[in-house]
Structure formats: structure tokens, C-alpha cells
Amino acid sequence: MIVLETSKLTKKFGGLTAVNEVSMTLYQGDVMGLIGPNGAGKTTFINAIAGLNPPTSGRVKMMGQDTTGLTPEKMCRLGLSRTFQIPSPFPKMTAIESVITATIFGNKTGKVKNPVEHSRKMLDFVEFPMEETVVAEQLNTVQLKRLDLARALASNPKLLFMDELASGLSEGELNDIMRIIAKISKKGISILMIEHIMQLIMAVCNRLLCIQFGTKIAEGTTEEVANDPKVTKAYLG
């Protein structure tokens, strides 16, 4: 089953083309890595899909439905959730309050009967390292990323975008994230993840999409893309 499909997706900012006619397909069960040099347009690409910065042209389909240009809240209610490269928490809320907010917003079907219990399960699932009563503004970047992931999962998404979730992690923390990503995948959630840490990409992704200067240069299995001369050149020059 195709979970996400883009067709010639393009995003321009004035005279600058940040994403140039990128077409890709994400299948159910995929853990797809979105790779490319800094400034390649990776975050702009997922922002265009998720509705944060709607595309200039091209189409987006999620679960067979045309979702081009829908707002982030509508995309969330259709089953898309995401984390951000730089988390933006509710600074005065506690960790549990932050996740409860996401739970209530994403509980479109009424499936979650106890938002507090569900939110605690999400914090446990991502192995949040602090007490649930800690205030978000007291957390460091690594802790905020765990909280951001718990919030993203609280809406029970079918598709999850992760934007450099592993940046700044120690070796031990990186292994923890690999294990958590594997747990997310086992729940049946399809994943598209922007990442620069190739150790993580090679360990958890079954497919890769590589873009450079806003243009797709490779898409396929992890091994195929990692060994593509165009990808090697993009990274090494």
C-alpha cells in the first residue's frame, strides 16, 4: 500500500527554487531516510508535504487522498505527525501536560478514552528520561527531542516525519534512538526521517531518498542509494 506519494513537488521562495519537481513514493512499513548535503532542501520538502509551507506546484497524496496544500492540523487529523529539527515546546507546560495536549488534539476518533494514561504511555514508549512533572523550559535539547517524539506519537499517526532526531546524541543515546525507531516501525507506523548520521540511516532504513540542490538524485533501497555514484559525489564532492 502506498502511504505517501509526491508528484513533481516544487517549492519556490520568490526567485529561489528550494525544492524542484521531487517525486517519491513511501510504502506502508517503510522506514525511509531522506538524505542530502546541508541546504539540499530536505526540511523544506517535508514542510511542503506537511502543510507548514504549502508547495508552489506539484501534488501530494497520502493514503490515496489528495492532500496538496492542506494545513498542518488537517494533515495531523488525517494521520501525519512529525518532530522538528529544533523542538518548540510549550515552555511553561510540564512534560505530561504537553503530551496530553497532543493526545486530545489528535484524538479524532475518540479512540483514546483516558488521555492522561495514554500520554504517560507515550512518555514511557520514548523512554523519556525525566519526571513527567518537569517543566519543558528546564529540559535540554536531547530531552526536548524525546518530548517532541512523545507528542508526535500521541495522535496515533499512520505516518511519522522525523527531522534530525538523532543530532547531538552520544553513542549510547544513538543506540537508544535506533531501538525506539524500531519499536515505532513495529507499531505499523511508516517513517520518513531526515538524518545526517549514516550509522543510524544504514541501521534502521530500508529505503532512501537523496536530494541535492532541491532535486532528487536517487531513490531506492538503502544499499542501492548508498552505493550510487551520484550520492557519493553529492557528499564528497
PDB file of C-alpha atoms in Angstrom:
ATOM      1  CA  MET A   1       0.000   0.000   0.000  1.00  0.00           C
ATOM      2  CA  ILE A   2       1.263   3.479  -0.876  1.00  0.00           C
ATOM      3  CA  VAL A   3       1.168   5.698   2.226  1.00  0.00           C
ATOM      4  CA  LEU A   4       2.685   8.836   0.712  1.00  0.00           C
ATOM      5  CA  GLU A   5       3.282   9.930  -2.859  1.00  0.00           C
ATOM      6  CA  THR A   6       4.549  13.201  -4.267  1.00  0.00           C
ATOM      7  CA  SER A   7       4.457  14.167  -7.929  1.00  0.00           C
ATOM      8  CA  LYS A   8       6.803  16.895  -9.182  1.00  0.00           C
ATOM      9  CA  LEU A   9       6.556  18.667  -5.838  1.00  0.00           C
ATOM     10  CA  THR A  10       8.055  22.145  -6.091  1.00  0.00           C
ATOM     11  CA  LYS A  11       8.542  24.911  -3.536  1.00  0.00           C
ATOM     12  CA  LYS A  12       9.770  28.363  -4.504  1.00  0.00           C
ATOM     13  CA  PHE A  13      10.572  31.337  -2.332  1.00  0.00           C
ATOM     14  CA  GLY A  14      10.497  34.289  -4.694  1.00  0.00           C
ATOM     15  CA  GLY A  15      13.085  33.540  -7.362  1.00  0.00           C
ATOM     16  CA  LEU A  16      14.674  30.712  -5.347  1.00  0.00           C
ATOM     17  CA  THR A  17      13.604  27.139  -6.114  1.00  0.00           C
ATOM     18  CA  ALA A  18      14.204  25.268  -2.861  1.00  0.00           C
ATOM     19  CA  VAL A  19      12.505  22.011  -3.969  1.00  0.00           C
ATOM     20  CA  ASN A  20      12.424  21.200  -7.665  1.00  0.00           C
ATOM     21  CA  GLU A  21       9.883  18.686  -9.006  1.00  0.00           C
ATOM     22  CA  VAL A  22      10.590  15.937  -6.467  1.00  0.00           C
ATOM     23  CA  SER A  23       8.550  12.773  -6.997  1.00  0.00           C
ATOM     24  CA  MET A  24       8.771   9.941  -4.473  1.00  0.00           C
ATOM     25  CA  THR A  25       6.799   7.028  -3.038  1.00  0.00           C
ATOM     26  CA  LEU A  26       6.632   5.783   0.546  1.00  0.00           C
ATOM     27  CA  TYR A  27       5.062   2.381   1.175  1.00  0.00           C
ATOM     28  CA  GLN A  28       3.382   1.019   4.271  1.00  0.00           C
ATOM     29  CA  GLY A  29       6.010  -0.271   6.670  1.00  0.00           C
ATOM     30  CA  ASP A  30       8.836   1.749   5.118  1.00  0.00           C
ATOM     31  CA  VAL A  31      11.471   3.459   7.199  1.00  0.00           C
ATOM     32  CA  MET A  32      12.774   5.846   4.550  1.00  0.00           C
ATOM     33  CA  GLY A  33      15.784   8.051   5.095  1.00  0.00           C
ATOM     34  CA  LEU A  34      15.754  11.476   3.454  1.00  0.00           C
ATOM     35  CA  ILE A  35      19.397  12.358   2.928  1.00  0.00           C
ATOM     36  CA  GLY A  36      21.442  15.006   1.180  1.00  0.00           C
ATOM     37  CA  PRO A  37      24.017  17.714   1.916  1.00  0.00           C
ATOM     38  CA  ASN A  38      23.216  20.654   4.179  1.00  0.00           C
ATOM     39  CA  GLY A  39      20.954  23.109   2.388  1.00  0.00           C
ATOM     40  CA  ALA A  40      19.675  20.474  -0.051  1.00  0.00           C
ATOM     41  CA  GLY A  41      16.029  21.299   0.672  1.00  0.00           C
ATOM     42  CA  LYS A  42      15.145  18.307   2.868  1.00  0.00           C
ATOM     43  CA  THR A  43      13.240  20.165   5.584  1.00  0.00           C
ATOM     44  CA  THR A  44      11.557  22.391   3.001  1.00  0.00           C
ATOM     45  CA  PHE A  45      10.385  19.241   1.219  1.00  0.00           C
ATOM     46  CA  ILE A  46       8.706  17.743   4.276  1.00  0.00           C
ATOM     47  CA  ASN A  47       7.305  21.153   5.260  1.00  0.00           C
ATOM     48  CA  ALA A  48       5.632  21.345   1.834  1.00  0.00           C
ATOM     49  CA  ILE A  49       4.077  17.913   2.356  1.00  0.00           C
ATOM     50  CA  ALA A  50       3.007  18.577   5.946  1.00  0.00           C
ATOM     51  CA  GLY A  51       1.404  21.941   5.161  1.00  0.00           C
ATOM     52  CA  LEU A  52       3.780  24.230   7.036  1.00  0.00           C
ATOM     53  CA  ASN A  53       4.888  25.824   3.765  1.00  0.00           C
ATOM     54  CA  PRO A  54       2.468  24.679   1.038  1.00  0.00           C
ATOM     55  CA  PRO A  55       4.018  23.688  -2.308  1.00  0.00           C
ATOM     56  CA  THR A  56       4.192  26.098  -5.220  1.00  0.00           C
ATOM     57  CA  SER A  57       3.256  23.329  -7.639  1.00  0.00           C
ATOM     58  CA  GLY A  58       3.015  19.545  -7.847  1.00  0.00           C
ATOM     59  CA  ARG A  59       0.797  17.147  -5.905  1.00  0.00           C
ATOM     60  CA  VAL A  60       0.811  15.271  -2.612  1.00  0.00           C
ATOM     61  CA  LYS A  61      -1.235  12.145  -1.901  1.00  0.00           C
ATOM     62  CA  MET A  62      -1.481  10.464   1.490  1.00  0.00           C
ATOM     63  CA  MET A  63      -3.249   7.116   1.718  1.00  0.00           C
ATOM     64  CA  GLY A  64      -4.609   7.761  -1.763  1.00  0.00           C
ATOM     65  CA  GLN A  65      -6.159  11.108  -0.860  1.00  0.00           C
ATOM     66  CA  ASP A  66      -5.016  14.340  -2.496  1.00  0.00           C
ATOM     67  CA  THR A  67      -3.711  16.404   0.420  1.00  0.00           C
ATOM     68  CA  THR A  68      -1.845  19.082  -1.535  1.00  0.00           C
ATOM     69  CA  GLY A  69      -1.767  22.346   0.400  1.00  0.00           C
ATOM     70  CA  LEU A  70      -3.770  21.153   3.408  1.00  0.00           C
ATOM     71  CA  THR A  71      -2.949  22.836   6.706  1.00  0.00           C
ATOM     72  CA  PRO A  72      -0.795  21.064   9.332  1.00  0.00           C
ATOM     73  CA  GLU A  73      -3.765  20.476  11.627  1.00  0.00           C
ATOM     74  CA  LYS A  74      -5.736  18.829   8.819  1.00  0.00           C
ATOM     75  CA  MET A  75      -2.732  16.686   7.912  1.00  0.00           C
ATOM     76  CA  CYS A  76      -2.425  15.646  11.548  1.00  0.00           C
ATOM     77  CA  ARG A  77      -6.056  14.589  11.695  1.00  0.00           C
ATOM     78  CA  LEU A  78      -5.516  12.539   8.535  1.00  0.00           C
ATOM     79  CA  GLY A  79      -2.702  10.633  10.213  1.00  0.00           C
ATOM     80  CA  LEU A  80       0.537  12.601   9.685  1.00  0.00           C
ATOM     81  CA  SER A  81       2.638  13.631  12.647  1.00  0.00           C
ATOM     82  CA  ARG A  82       6.169  14.963  12.929  1.00  0.00           C
ATOM     83  CA  THR A  83       9.062  16.093  15.048  1.00  0.00           C
ATOM     84  CA  PHE A  84      11.123  19.204  14.392  1.00  0.00           C
ATOM     85  CA  GLN A  85      14.844  19.777  13.978  1.00  0.00           C
ATOM     86  CA  ILE A  86      14.559  22.437  16.686  1.00  0.00           C
ATOM     87  CA  PRO A  87      11.785  21.458  19.131  1.00  0.00           C
ATOM     88  CA  SER A  88       9.324  24.225  20.043  1.00  0.00           C
ATOM     89  CA  PRO A  89       7.700  23.134  23.304  1.00  0.00           C
ATOM     90  CA  PHE A  90       5.074  24.890  25.374  1.00  0.00           C
ATOM     91  CA  PRO A  91       7.743  26.292  27.723  1.00  0.00           C
ATOM     92  CA  LYS A  92       5.597  26.622  30.842  1.00  0.00           C
ATOM     93  CA  MET A  93       3.842  23.275  30.486  1.00  0.00           C
ATOM     94  CA  THR A  94       5.028  20.117  32.166  1.00  0.00           C
ATOM     95  CA  ALA A  95       6.047  17.170  30.030  1.00  0.00           C
ATOM     96  CA  ILE A  96       2.824  15.294  30.721  1.00  0.00           C
ATOM     97  CA  GLU A  97       0.696  18.386  30.004  1.00  0.00           C
ATOM     98  CA  SER A  98       2.431  18.825  26.649  1.00  0.00           C
ATOM     99  CA  VAL A  99       1.705  15.257  25.600  1.00  0.00           C
ATOM    100  CA  ILE A 100      -1.887  15.427  26.889  1.00  0.00           C
ATOM    101  CA  THR A 101      -2.437  18.469  24.656  1.00  0.00           C
ATOM    102  CA  ALA A 102      -1.252  16.483  21.621  1.00  0.00           C
ATOM    103  CA  THR A 103      -3.331  13.476  22.676  1.00  0.00           C
ATOM    104  CA  ILE A 104      -6.546  15.472  22.944  1.00  0.00           C
ATOM    105  CA  PHE A 105      -5.966  17.277  19.637  1.00  0.00           C
ATOM    106  CA  GLY A 106      -5.204  14.067  17.789  1.00  0.00           C
ATOM    107  CA  ASN A 107      -7.999  12.008  19.348  1.00  0.00           C
ATOM    108  CA  LYS A 108     -10.212  12.489  16.309  1.00  0.00           C
ATOM    109  CA  THR A 109     -11.971   9.142  16.546  1.00  0.00           C
ATOM    110  CA  GLY A 110     -12.487   9.110  20.291  1.00  0.00           C
ATOM    111  CA  LYS A 111     -10.305   6.002  20.463  1.00  0.00           C
ATOM    112  CA  VAL A 112      -8.342   7.311  23.440  1.00  0.00           C
ATOM    113  CA  LYS A 113     -10.609   7.086  26.493  1.00  0.00           C
ATOM    114  CA  ASN A 114      -8.061   8.216  29.073  1.00  0.00           C
ATOM    115  CA  PRO A 115      -5.784  10.986  27.705  1.00  0.00           C
ATOM    116  CA  VAL A 116      -3.621  11.082  30.839  1.00  0.00           C
ATOM    117  CA  GLU A 117      -2.929   7.340  30.804  1.00  0.00           C
ATOM    118  CA  HIS A 118      -2.300   7.403  27.051  1.00  0.00           C
ATOM    119  CA  SER A 119       0.133  10.310  27.423  1.00  0.00           C
ATOM    120  CA  ARG A 120       2.048   8.515  30.158  1.00  0.00           C
ATOM    121  CA  LYS A 121       2.361   5.503  27.868  1.00  0.00           C
ATOM    122  CA  MET A 122       3.818   7.754  25.153  1.00  0.00           C
ATOM    123  CA  LEU A 123       6.431   9.176  27.534  1.00  0.00           C
ATOM    124  CA  ASP A 124       7.330   5.642  28.608  1.00  0.00           C
ATOM    125  CA  PHE A 125       7.441   4.465  24.993  1.00  0.00           C
ATOM    126  CA  VAL A 126      10.077   7.072  24.030  1.00  0.00           C
ATOM    127  CA  GLU A 127      11.948   6.388  27.291  1.00  0.00           C
ATOM    128  CA  PHE A 128      11.616   9.994  28.451  1.00  0.00           C
ATOM    129  CA  PRO A 129      14.458  10.386  30.970  1.00  0.00           C
ATOM    130  CA  MET A 130      12.846  12.896  33.355  1.00  0.00           C
ATOM    131  CA  GLU A 131       9.842  13.058  35.677  1.00  0.00           C
ATOM    132  CA  GLU A 132       6.570  13.793  33.887  1.00  0.00           C
ATOM    133  CA  THR A 133       6.124  16.903  36.042  1.00  0.00           C
ATOM    134  CA  VAL A 134       9.279  18.603  34.745  1.00  0.00           C
ATOM    135  CA  VAL A 135       8.586  21.946  33.040  1.00  0.00           C
ATOM    136  CA  ALA A 136       9.607  21.995  29.376  1.00  0.00           C
ATOM    137  CA  GLU A 137      11.784  25.119  29.674  1.00  0.00           C
ATOM    138  CA  GLN A 138      14.023  23.190  32.108  1.00  0.00           C
ATOM    139  CA  LEU A 139      14.865  20.480  29.546  1.00  0.00           C
ATOM    140  CA  ASN A 140      17.985  20.281  27.406  1.00  0.00           C
ATOM    141  CA  THR A 141      17.854  19.696  23.649  1.00  0.00           C
ATOM    142  CA  VAL A 142      18.129  15.900  23.833  1.00  0.00           C
ATOM    143  CA  GLN A 143      15.341  15.700  26.422  1.00  0.00           C
ATOM    144  CA  LEU A 144      13.175  18.081  24.376  1.00  0.00           C
ATOM    145  CA  LYS A 145      13.564  15.813  21.343  1.00  0.00           C
ATOM    146  CA  ARG A 146      12.249  12.853  23.348  1.00  0.00           C
ATOM    147  CA  LEU A 147       9.304  15.003  24.457  1.00  0.00           C
ATOM    148  CA  ASP A 148       8.736  16.129  20.861  1.00  0.00           C
ATOM    149  CA  LEU A 149       8.643  12.488  19.755  1.00  0.00           C
ATOM    150  CA  ALA A 150       6.176  11.567  22.508  1.00  0.00           C
ATOM    151  CA  ARG A 151       3.905  14.417  21.403  1.00  0.00           C
ATOM    152  CA  ALA A 152       4.148  13.296  17.772  1.00  0.00           C
ATOM    153  CA  LEU A 153       3.174   9.725  18.666  1.00  0.00           C
ATOM    154  CA  ALA A 154       0.328  10.813  20.947  1.00  0.00           C
ATOM    155  CA  SER A 155      -2.016  11.392  17.985  1.00  0.00           C
ATOM    156  CA  ASN A 156      -1.621   7.739  16.865  1.00  0.00           C
ATOM    157  CA  PRO A 157      -0.215   8.641  13.425  1.00  0.00           C
ATOM    158  CA  LYS A 158      -0.044   6.386  10.401  1.00  0.00           C
ATOM    159  CA  LEU A 159       2.886   8.375   9.010  1.00  0.00           C
ATOM    160  CA  LEU A 160       5.674   9.994  11.026  1.00  0.00           C
ATOM    161  CA  PHE A 161       8.214  12.583   9.854  1.00  0.00           C
ATOM    162  CA  MET A 162      11.368  12.907  11.962  1.00  0.00           C
ATOM    163  CA  ASP A 163      13.722  15.831  11.336  1.00  0.00           C
ATOM    164  CA  GLU A 164      17.243  15.119  12.627  1.00  0.00           C
ATOM    165  CA  LEU A 165      16.016  13.436  15.774  1.00  0.00           C
ATOM    166  CA  ALA A 166      19.465  11.985  16.464  1.00  0.00           C
ATOM    167  CA  SER A 167      21.574  15.144  16.121  1.00  0.00           C
ATOM    168  CA  GLY A 168      23.704  15.859  19.170  1.00  0.00           C
ATOM    169  CA  LEU A 169      23.333  12.399  20.677  1.00  0.00           C
ATOM    170  CA  SER A 170      26.065  10.373  22.343  1.00  0.00           C
ATOM    171  CA  GLU A 171      26.853   6.848  21.149  1.00  0.00           C
ATOM    172  CA  GLY A 172      24.667   5.338  23.868  1.00  0.00           C
ATOM    173  CA  GLU A 173      21.793   7.727  23.146  1.00  0.00           C
ATOM    174  CA  LEU A 174      22.079   6.915  19.441  1.00  0.00           C
ATOM    175  CA  ASN A 175      21.626   3.213  20.195  1.00  0.00           C
ATOM    176  CA  ASP A 176      18.573   4.093  22.279  1.00  0.00           C
ATOM    177  CA  ILE A 177      17.047   6.035  19.372  1.00  0.00           C
ATOM    178  CA  MET A 178      17.685   3.125  16.994  1.00  0.00           C
ATOM    179  CA  ARG A 179      15.768   0.859  19.352  1.00  0.00           C
ATOM    180  CA  ILE A 180      12.892   3.347  19.687  1.00  0.00           C
ATOM    181  CA  ILE A 181      12.624   3.781  15.904  1.00  0.00           C
ATOM    182  CA  ALA A 182      12.419   0.001  15.558  1.00  0.00           C
ATOM    183  CA  LYS A 183       9.601  -0.028  18.141  1.00  0.00           C
ATOM    184  CA  ILE A 184       7.736   2.693  16.224  1.00  0.00           C
ATOM    185  CA  SER A 185       8.044   0.736  12.983  1.00  0.00           C
ATOM    186  CA  LYS A 186       6.719  -2.428  14.660  1.00  0.00           C
ATOM    187  CA  LYS A 187       3.578  -0.468  15.585  1.00  0.00           C
ATOM    188  CA  GLY A 188       2.859  -0.206  11.845  1.00  0.00           C
ATOM    189  CA  ILE A 189       3.791   3.469  11.525  1.00  0.00           C
ATOM    190  CA  SER A 190       5.546   4.384   8.282  1.00  0.00           C
ATOM    191  CA  ILE A 191       8.506   6.732   8.762  1.00  0.00           C
ATOM    192  CA  LEU A 192      10.248   9.385   6.680  1.00  0.00           C
ATOM    193  CA  MET A 193      13.324  10.640   8.505  1.00  0.00           C
ATOM    194  CA  ILE A 194      15.812  13.379   7.712  1.00  0.00           C
ATOM    195  CA  GLU A 195      19.173  12.365   9.077  1.00  0.00           C
ATOM    196  CA  HIS A 196      22.879  13.028   8.578  1.00  0.00           C
ATOM    197  CA  ILE A 197      24.178  10.242  10.813  1.00  0.00           C
ATOM    198  CA  MET A 198      24.813   7.478   8.315  1.00  0.00           C
ATOM    199  CA  GLN A 199      25.320   4.888  11.049  1.00  0.00           C
ATOM    200  CA  LEU A 200      21.686   5.401  12.015  1.00  0.00           C
ATOM    201  CA  ILE A 201      20.453   5.561   8.421  1.00  0.00           C
ATOM    202  CA  MET A 202      22.141   2.303   7.466  1.00  0.00           C
ATOM    203  CA  ALA A 203      20.911   0.548  10.610  1.00  0.00           C
ATOM    204  CA  VAL A 204      17.203   1.409  10.528  1.00  0.00           C
ATOM    205  CA  CYS A 205      16.185   2.433   6.982  1.00  0.00           C
ATOM    206  CA  ASN A 206      15.054   0.018   4.283  1.00  0.00           C
ATOM    207  CA  ARG A 207      14.835   2.740   1.608  1.00  0.00           C
ATOM    208  CA  LEU A 208      16.488   6.092   0.940  1.00  0.00           C
ATOM    209  CA  LEU A 209      15.661   9.284  -0.938  1.00  0.00           C
ATOM    210  CA  CYS A 210      18.546  11.628  -1.706  1.00  0.00           C
ATOM    211  CA  ILE A 211      18.131  15.215  -2.852  1.00  0.00           C
ATOM    212  CA  GLN A 212      20.712  17.832  -3.790  1.00  0.00           C
ATOM    213  CA  PHE A 213      20.040  21.491  -4.585  1.00  0.00           C
ATOM    214  CA  GLY A 214      16.344  20.702  -4.194  1.00  0.00           C
ATOM    215  CA  THR A 215      16.373  17.981  -6.867  1.00  0.00           C
ATOM    216  CA  LYS A 216      16.036  14.229  -6.382  1.00  0.00           C
ATOM    217  CA  ILE A 217      19.174  12.409  -7.448  1.00  0.00           C
ATOM    218  CA  ALA A 218      18.393   8.908  -6.137  1.00  0.00           C
ATOM    219  CA  GLU A 219      15.616   6.789  -4.637  1.00  0.00           C
ATOM    220  CA  GLY A 220      15.640   3.085  -3.854  1.00  0.00           C
ATOM    221  CA  THR A 221      16.808   0.537  -1.329  1.00  0.00           C
ATOM    222  CA  THR A 222      19.319   1.691   1.251  1.00  0.00           C
ATOM    223  CA  GLU A 223      22.115  -0.295  -0.385  1.00  0.00           C
ATOM    224  CA  GLU A 224      21.302   0.953  -3.884  1.00  0.00           C
ATOM    225  CA  VAL A 225      21.251   4.614  -2.926  1.00  0.00           C
ATOM    226  CA  ALA A 226      24.261   4.414  -0.600  1.00  0.00           C
ATOM    227  CA  ASN A 227      26.309   2.946  -3.464  1.00  0.00           C
ATOM    228  CA  ASP A 228      25.014   5.337  -6.134  1.00  0.00           C
ATOM    229  CA  PRO A 229      27.945   7.372  -7.577  1.00  0.00           C
ATOM    230  CA  LYS A 230      25.731  10.497  -7.732  1.00  0.00           C
ATOM    231  CA  VAL A 231      25.085  10.249  -3.999  1.00  0.00           C
ATOM    232  CA  THR A 232      28.747   9.711  -3.212  1.00  0.00           C
ATOM    233  CA  LYS A 233      29.651  12.742  -5.294  1.00  0.00           C
ATOM    234  CA  ALA A 234      26.986  14.864  -3.589  1.00  0.00           C
ATOM    235  CA  TYR A 235      28.512  14.121  -0.187  1.00  0.00           C
ATOM    236  CA  LEU A 236      32.189  14.020  -1.061  1.00  0.00           C
ATOM    237  CA  GLY A 237      32.364  16.432  -3.998  1.00  0.00           C
TER     238      GLY A 237
END
